[in-house]
GROMACS .gro file of C-alpha atoms in nm:
model
  137
    1MET     CA    1  -0.334   2.266  -2.162
    2ALA     CA    2  -0.354   1.994  -1.899
    3VAL     CA    3  -0.163   1.784  -1.652
    4ASN     CA    4  -0.100   1.419  -1.734
    5LEU     CA    5  -0.036   1.147  -1.475
    6THR     CA    6   0.158   0.836  -1.564
    7ASN     CA    7   0.265   0.538  -1.362
    8PRO     CA    8   0.545   0.358  -1.548
    9GLY     CA    9   0.523  -0.014  -1.489
   10ASN     CA   10   0.205   0.031  -1.281
   11PHE     CA   11   0.376  -0.002  -0.946
   12ILE     CA   12   0.456   0.196  -0.636
   13GLN     CA   13   0.802   0.190  -0.481
   14TYR     CA   14   0.888   0.169  -0.113
   15ALA     CA   15   1.226   0.139   0.056
   16SER     CA   16   1.170  -0.106   0.340
   17ALA     CA   17   0.908  -0.356   0.446
   18PRO     CA   18   0.693  -0.287   0.751
   19ILE     CA   19   0.731  -0.521   1.049
   20GLU     CA   20   0.429  -0.643   1.245
   21GLY     CA   21   0.399  -0.457   1.576
   22THR     CA   22   0.654  -0.188   1.479
   23ALA     CA   23   0.566   0.172   1.392
   24TYR     CA   24   0.611   0.243   1.021
   25ASP     CA   25   0.617   0.569   0.824
   26GLU     CA   26   0.736   0.537   0.464
   27THR     CA   27   0.701   0.760   0.159
   28LEU     CA   28   0.565   0.575  -0.144
   29SER     CA   29   0.634   0.713  -0.489
   30ARG     CA   30   0.582   0.643  -0.855
   31VAL     CA   31   0.300   0.847  -1.004
   32GLN     CA   32   0.467   1.099  -1.232
   33TRP     CA   33   0.313   1.419  -1.367
   34SER     CA   34   0.393   1.604  -1.687
   35ARG     CA   35   0.262   1.899  -1.885
   36ASN     CA   36   0.042   1.836  -2.184
   37GLY     CA   37   0.209   2.083  -2.419
   38GLY     CA   38   0.377   2.417  -2.361
   39SER     CA   39   0.570   2.540  -2.063
   40ILE     CA   40   0.284   2.654  -1.843
   41ASP     CA   41   0.343   2.637  -1.468
   42TYR     CA   42   0.086   2.459  -1.253
   43THR     CA   43  -0.019   2.466  -0.893
   44PHE     CA   44  -0.178   2.161  -0.737
   45THR     CA   45  -0.478   2.259  -0.528
   46SER     CA   46  -0.535   1.907  -0.397
   47ILE     CA   47  -0.364   1.569  -0.417
   48ASP     CA   48  -0.578   1.283  -0.291
   49TRP     CA   49  -0.487   0.915  -0.272
   50SER     CA   50  -0.735   0.641  -0.196
   51VAL     CA   51  -0.739   0.261  -0.179
   52ILE     CA   52  -0.967   0.141  -0.460
   53SER     CA   53  -0.909  -0.235  -0.429
   54GLY     CA   54  -0.775  -0.472  -0.167
   55ALA     CA   55  -0.710  -0.352   0.185
   56LEU     CA   56  -0.423  -0.214   0.386
   57PRO     CA   57  -0.306  -0.431   0.675
   58ALA     CA   58  -0.488  -0.369   1.003
   59GLY     CA   59  -0.324  -0.080   1.186
   60MET     CA   60  -0.196   0.096   0.872
   61SER     CA   61  -0.332   0.392   0.678
   62LEU     CA   62  -0.248   0.637   0.403
   63GLY     CA   63  -0.106   0.963   0.537
   64GLY     CA   64  -0.019   1.297   0.385
   65ALA     CA   65   0.016   1.350   0.011
   66PHE     CA   66   0.256   1.591  -0.156
   67ALA     CA   67   0.424   1.676  -0.486
   68SER     CA   68   0.795   1.717  -0.541
   69SER     CA   69   0.986   1.750  -0.865
   70SER     CA   70   0.774   1.559  -1.117
   71TYR     CA   71   0.623   1.297  -0.883
   72PHE     CA   72   0.332   1.270  -0.643
   73TYR     CA   73   0.395   1.096  -0.313
   74ILE     CA   74   0.188   0.943  -0.033
   75GLN     CA   75   0.283   0.828   0.316
   76LEU     CA   76   0.208   0.473   0.434
   77GLN     CA   77   0.203   0.479   0.811
   78GLY     CA   78   0.090   0.307   1.125
   79THR     CA   79   0.172  -0.002   1.327
   80PRO     CA   80   0.064  -0.316   1.140
   81THR     CA   81  -0.101  -0.577   1.362
   82GLU     CA   82  -0.075  -0.860   1.110
   83SER     CA   83   0.193  -0.996   0.882
   84GLY     CA   84   0.159  -1.135   0.530
   85SER     CA   85   0.143  -1.027   0.167
   86PHE     CA   86  -0.098  -0.751   0.065
   87THR     CA   87  -0.199  -0.629  -0.281
   88ILE     CA   88  -0.379  -0.298  -0.305
   89GLY     CA   89  -0.494  -0.071  -0.582
   90LEU     CA   90  -0.441   0.301  -0.529
   91GLN     CA   91  -0.583   0.600  -0.710
   92CYS     CA   92  -0.414   0.939  -0.720
   93SER     CA   93  -0.651   1.226  -0.798
   94VAL     CA   94  -0.507   1.572  -0.858
   95ASP     CA   95  -0.681   1.909  -0.892
   96TRP     CA   96  -0.461   2.156  -1.076
   97ALA     CA   97  -0.463   2.517  -1.189
   98GLU     CA   98  -0.253   2.691  -1.450
   99ALA     CA   99  -0.021   2.938  -1.278
  100SER     CA  100   0.136   3.119  -1.575
  101VAL     CA  101   0.038   3.476  -1.666
  102GLY     CA  102  -0.248   3.478  -1.916
  103TYR     CA  103  -0.364   3.125  -1.837
  104ASN     CA  104  -0.645   3.039  -1.600
  105GLY     CA  105  -0.742   2.680  -1.678
  106THR     CA  106  -0.820   2.431  -1.405
  107GLY     CA  107  -0.885   2.060  -1.408
  108ASN     CA  108  -0.870   1.723  -1.241
  109THR     CA  109  -0.689   1.411  -1.351
  110THR     CA  110  -0.647   1.065  -1.198
  111SER     CA  111  -0.415   0.769  -1.227
  112ASN     CA  112  -0.441   0.421  -1.082
  113ALA     CA  113  -0.151   0.218  -0.948
  114SER     CA  114  -0.114  -0.116  -0.780
  115MET     CA  115   0.136  -0.254  -0.536
  116THR     CA  116   0.207  -0.577  -0.357
  117PHE     CA  117   0.404  -0.556  -0.038
  118THR     CA  118   0.488  -0.776   0.257
  119VAL     CA  119   0.452  -0.703   0.626
  120ASP     CA  120   0.726  -0.907   0.790
  121ALA     CA  121   0.666  -1.101   1.110
  122PRO     CA  122   0.879  -0.982   1.400
  123ALA     CA  123   1.202  -1.172   1.456
  124SER     CA  124   1.156  -1.433   1.723
  125LEU     CA  125   1.404  -1.456   2.007
  126PRO     CA  126   1.536  -1.794   2.117
  127ASN     CA  127   1.419  -1.933   2.450
  128VAL     CA  128   1.677  -1.895   2.725
  129ASP     CA  129   1.704  -2.150   3.002
  130ASN     CA  130   1.679  -1.973   3.337
  131GLY     CA  131   1.856  -2.257   3.518
  132ASP     CA  132   1.554  -2.403   3.698
  133GLY     CA  133   1.574  -2.730   3.507
  134THR     CA  134   1.253  -2.672   3.307
  135GLY     CA  135   1.431  -2.572   2.986
  136THR     CA  136   1.234  -2.247   2.968
  137ASP     CA  137   1.302  -1.892   3.072
   0.00000   0.00000   0.00000
């Protein structure tokens, strides 16, 4: 038996775009796991994500990894110090162990995913005239 990882559509989902200069902590999801035959239960002894191509924006990093339901998740966190569009390749590597009575197999499997995301520039505020005749604040 084994654990399979799939990434339908080869993308990672995130709910909101980071904003330059603003703290960000978002859960990314999309790598799905499934059993390769049978109904054996598994425990995941490690879930590691790494950037394998491209680069995260300055000030951002990958955080904690966890499994829930049939997906593996990773946190994207930090305070980006630059705005723009970023494309990165991620790899999810999972060590697993069979947890059903009578089974003692272990293994490792990996899946690659890619994502493009945008770090938005902060909203600019309009200049306010302070009344000194210079037209500036």
